[in-house]
GROMACS .gro file of C-alpha atoms in nm:
model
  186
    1UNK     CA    1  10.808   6.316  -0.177
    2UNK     CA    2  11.068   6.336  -0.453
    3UNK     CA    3  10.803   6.353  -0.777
    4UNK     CA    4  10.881   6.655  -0.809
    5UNK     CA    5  11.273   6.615  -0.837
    6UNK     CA    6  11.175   6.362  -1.088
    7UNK     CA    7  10.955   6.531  -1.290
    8UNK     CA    8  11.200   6.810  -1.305
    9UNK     CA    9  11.474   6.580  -1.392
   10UNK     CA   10  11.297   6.441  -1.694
   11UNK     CA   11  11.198   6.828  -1.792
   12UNK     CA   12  11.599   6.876  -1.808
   13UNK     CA   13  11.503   7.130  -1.519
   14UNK     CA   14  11.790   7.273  -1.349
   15UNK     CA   15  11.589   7.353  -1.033
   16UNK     CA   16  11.577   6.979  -1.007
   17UNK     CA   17  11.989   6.989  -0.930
   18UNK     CA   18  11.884   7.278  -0.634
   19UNK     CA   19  11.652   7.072  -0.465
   20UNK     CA   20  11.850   6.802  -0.508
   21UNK     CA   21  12.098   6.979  -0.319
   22UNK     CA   22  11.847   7.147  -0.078
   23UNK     CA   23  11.707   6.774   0.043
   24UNK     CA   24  12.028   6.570   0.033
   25UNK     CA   25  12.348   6.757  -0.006
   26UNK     CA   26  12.398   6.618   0.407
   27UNK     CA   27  12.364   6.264   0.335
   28UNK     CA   28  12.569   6.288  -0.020
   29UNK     CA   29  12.852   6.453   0.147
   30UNK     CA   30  12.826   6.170   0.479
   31UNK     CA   31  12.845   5.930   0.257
   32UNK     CA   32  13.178   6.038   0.055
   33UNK     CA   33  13.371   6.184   0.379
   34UNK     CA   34  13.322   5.808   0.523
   35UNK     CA   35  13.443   5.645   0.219
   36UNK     CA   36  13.738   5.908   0.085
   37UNK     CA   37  13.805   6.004   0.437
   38UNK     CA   38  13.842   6.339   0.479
   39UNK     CA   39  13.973   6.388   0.157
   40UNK     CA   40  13.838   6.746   0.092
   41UNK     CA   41  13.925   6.797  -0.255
   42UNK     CA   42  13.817   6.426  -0.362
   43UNK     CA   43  13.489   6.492  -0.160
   44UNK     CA   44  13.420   6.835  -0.364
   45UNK     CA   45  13.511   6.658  -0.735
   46UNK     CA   46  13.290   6.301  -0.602
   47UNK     CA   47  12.990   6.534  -0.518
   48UNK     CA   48  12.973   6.747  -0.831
   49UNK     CA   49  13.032   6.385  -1.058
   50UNK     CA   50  12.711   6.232  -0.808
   51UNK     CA   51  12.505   6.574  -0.925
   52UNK     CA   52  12.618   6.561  -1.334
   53UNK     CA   53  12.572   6.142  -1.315
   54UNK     CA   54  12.219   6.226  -1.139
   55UNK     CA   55  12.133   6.485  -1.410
   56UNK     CA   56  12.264   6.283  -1.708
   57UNK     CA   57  12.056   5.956  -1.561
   58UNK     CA   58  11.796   6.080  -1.374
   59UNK     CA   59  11.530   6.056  -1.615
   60UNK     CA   60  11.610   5.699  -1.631
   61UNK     CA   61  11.511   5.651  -1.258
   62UNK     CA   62  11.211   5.374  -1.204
   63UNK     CA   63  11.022   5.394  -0.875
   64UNK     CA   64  11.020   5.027  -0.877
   65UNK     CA   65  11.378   4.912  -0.832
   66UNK     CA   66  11.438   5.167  -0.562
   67UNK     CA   67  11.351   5.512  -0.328
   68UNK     CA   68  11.506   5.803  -0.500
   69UNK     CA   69  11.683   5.853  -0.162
   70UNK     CA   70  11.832   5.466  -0.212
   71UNK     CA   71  11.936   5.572  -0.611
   72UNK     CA   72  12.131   5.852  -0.496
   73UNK     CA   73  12.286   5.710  -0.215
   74UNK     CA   74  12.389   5.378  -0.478
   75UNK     CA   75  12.552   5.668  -0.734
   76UNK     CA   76  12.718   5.851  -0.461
   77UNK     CA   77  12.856   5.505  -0.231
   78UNK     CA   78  12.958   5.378  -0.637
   79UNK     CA   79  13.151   5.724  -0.732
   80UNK     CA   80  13.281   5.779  -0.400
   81UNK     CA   81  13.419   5.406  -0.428
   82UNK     CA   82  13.577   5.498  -0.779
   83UNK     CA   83  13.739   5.779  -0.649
   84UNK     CA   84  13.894   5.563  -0.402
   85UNK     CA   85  14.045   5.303  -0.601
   86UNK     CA   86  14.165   5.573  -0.825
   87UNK     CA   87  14.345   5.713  -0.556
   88UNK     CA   88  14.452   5.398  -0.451
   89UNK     CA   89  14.568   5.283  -0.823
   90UNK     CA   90  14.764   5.627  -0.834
   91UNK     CA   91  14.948   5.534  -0.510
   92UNK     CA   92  15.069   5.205  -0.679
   93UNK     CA   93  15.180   5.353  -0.972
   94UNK     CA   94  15.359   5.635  -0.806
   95UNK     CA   95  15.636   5.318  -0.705
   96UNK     CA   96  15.652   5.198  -1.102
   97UNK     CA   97  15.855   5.263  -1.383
   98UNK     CA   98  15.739   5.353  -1.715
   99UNK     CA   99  15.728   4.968  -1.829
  100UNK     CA  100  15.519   4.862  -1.520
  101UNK     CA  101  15.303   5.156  -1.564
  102UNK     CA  102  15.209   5.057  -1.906
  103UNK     CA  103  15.170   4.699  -1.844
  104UNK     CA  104  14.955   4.749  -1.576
  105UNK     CA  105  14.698   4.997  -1.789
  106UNK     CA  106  14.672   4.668  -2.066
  107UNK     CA  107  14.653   4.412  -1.832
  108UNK     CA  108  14.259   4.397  -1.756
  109UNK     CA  109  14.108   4.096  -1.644
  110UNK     CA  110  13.746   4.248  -1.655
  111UNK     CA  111  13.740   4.202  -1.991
  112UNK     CA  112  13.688   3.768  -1.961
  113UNK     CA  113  13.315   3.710  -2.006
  114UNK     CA  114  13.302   3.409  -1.808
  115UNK     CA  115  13.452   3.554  -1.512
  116UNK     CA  116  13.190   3.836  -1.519
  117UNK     CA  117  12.929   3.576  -1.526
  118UNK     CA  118  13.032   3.409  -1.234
  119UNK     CA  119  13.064   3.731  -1.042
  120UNK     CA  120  12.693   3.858  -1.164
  121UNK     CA  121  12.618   3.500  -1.021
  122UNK     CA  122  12.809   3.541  -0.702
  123UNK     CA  123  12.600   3.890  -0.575
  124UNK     CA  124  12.276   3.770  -0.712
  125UNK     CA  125  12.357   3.531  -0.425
  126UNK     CA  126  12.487   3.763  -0.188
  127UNK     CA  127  12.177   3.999  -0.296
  128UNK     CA  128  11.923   3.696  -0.221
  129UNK     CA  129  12.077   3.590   0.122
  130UNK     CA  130  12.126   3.986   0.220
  131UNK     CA  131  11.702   3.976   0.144
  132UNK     CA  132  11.669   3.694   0.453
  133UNK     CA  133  11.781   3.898   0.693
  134UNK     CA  134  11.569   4.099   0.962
  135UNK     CA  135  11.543   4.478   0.879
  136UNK     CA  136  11.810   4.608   1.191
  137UNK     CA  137  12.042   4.322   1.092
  138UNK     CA  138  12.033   4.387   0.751
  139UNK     CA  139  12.120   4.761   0.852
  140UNK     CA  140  12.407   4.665   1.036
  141UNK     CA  141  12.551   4.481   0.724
  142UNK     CA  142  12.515   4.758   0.482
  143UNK     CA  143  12.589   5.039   0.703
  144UNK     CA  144  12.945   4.857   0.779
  145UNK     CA  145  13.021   4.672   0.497
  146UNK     CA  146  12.863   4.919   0.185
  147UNK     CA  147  12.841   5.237   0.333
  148UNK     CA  148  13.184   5.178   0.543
  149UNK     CA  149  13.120   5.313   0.865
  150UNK     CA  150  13.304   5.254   1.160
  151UNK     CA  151  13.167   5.059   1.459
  152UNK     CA  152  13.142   5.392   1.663
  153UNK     CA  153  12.926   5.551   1.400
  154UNK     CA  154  12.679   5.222   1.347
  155UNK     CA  155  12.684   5.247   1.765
  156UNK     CA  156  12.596   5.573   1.792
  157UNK     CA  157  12.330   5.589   1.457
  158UNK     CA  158  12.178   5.250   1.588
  159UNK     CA  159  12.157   5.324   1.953
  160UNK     CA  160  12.416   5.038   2.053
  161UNK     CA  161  12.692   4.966   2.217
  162UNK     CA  162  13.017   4.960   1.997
  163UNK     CA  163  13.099   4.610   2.142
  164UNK     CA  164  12.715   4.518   2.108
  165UNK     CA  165  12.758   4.637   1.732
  166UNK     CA  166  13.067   4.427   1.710
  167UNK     CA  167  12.897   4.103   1.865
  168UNK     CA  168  12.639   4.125   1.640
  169UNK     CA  169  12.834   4.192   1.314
  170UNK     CA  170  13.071   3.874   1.397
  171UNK     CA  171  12.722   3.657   1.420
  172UNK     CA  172  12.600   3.769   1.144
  173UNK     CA  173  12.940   3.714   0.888
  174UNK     CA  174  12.894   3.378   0.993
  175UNK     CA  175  12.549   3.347   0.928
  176UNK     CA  176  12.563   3.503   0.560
  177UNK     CA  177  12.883   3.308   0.479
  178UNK     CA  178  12.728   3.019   0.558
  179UNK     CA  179  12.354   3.066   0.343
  180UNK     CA  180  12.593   3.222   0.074
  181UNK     CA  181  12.774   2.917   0.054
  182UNK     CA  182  12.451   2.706   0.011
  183UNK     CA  183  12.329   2.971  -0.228
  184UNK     CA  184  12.630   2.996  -0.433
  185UNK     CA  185  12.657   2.546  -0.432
  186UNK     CA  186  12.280   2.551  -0.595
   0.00000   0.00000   0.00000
């Protein structure tokens, strides 16, 4: 169904953008509103940096890893996400001085290699025990804990109750901290 997006994409097409737009502009925007929440202007700025990362990557796409719907709904969760913390990291700094402000802009503990390794490590895990689950449950998981809905929204998108939805997400923490565990000890 989305070829043709593709195609255009790797053409450096700019009708690729508009049907971009045309097909998924709904779901992009869902997906920042849950995650900025309600932030209108962050909202506008996260969905024109989805459309220029999708046009400067696009062509890079591969069918394999992942549905073009799934690849766009990754770049927009990951930029809305961004957006957030640097909102968040603005807030913080808005309560330092000058000294704390530039201490905390040199101070990155990203940069240790080892630590990176262990966390590539860590959500290959995750990743692997995620795979186990059943298709609904594994829904449930992702829609609260990556996309960040609420338990009304995962009622009402899944056809559940909210304390059915609730239930089940308690069970299944359990479950997943406990193969993660055994995952992560291999």
């Amino acid at each position: 169904m989305d070829e043709d997006i593709v195609a255009l994409l790797r053409e450096r097409d700019q009708k690729s953008i508009e049907l971009i737009a045309e097909r998924y502009e709904r779901l992009l925007r869902y997906i920042a509103v849950t995650i900025l929440r309600g932030r209108e202007t962050e909202v506008e700025e996260c969905i024109n940096d989805v459309y220029l990362k999708i046009w400067t990557h696009g062509a890079e796409y591969d069918y394999e890893k992942a549905s073009f719907r799934t690849y766009i709904k990754a770049i927009t969760r990951n930029t809305a996400l961004n957006y957030l913390r640097k909102l968040r990291r603005l807030e913080e700094l808005e309560g330092l001085d000058e000294e704390g402000i530039l201490q905390s802009e040199y101070i990155d503990d990203s940069q240790n290699v080892e630590q990176r390794m262990i966390f590539q490590e860590e959500v290959q895990a995750l990743g692997h025990v995620l795979g186990e689950l059943k298709k609904k449950d594994r829904e449930l998981v992702l829609r609260r804990f990556y996309y960040l809905q609420s338990t009304r929204q995962i009622a009402e998108a899944m056809d559940m109750s909210e304390n059915a939805v609730d239930s089940k997400l308690s069970r299944l923490k359990k479950k997943i901290r406990k193969r993660y565990e055994k995952e992560v000890a291999r």
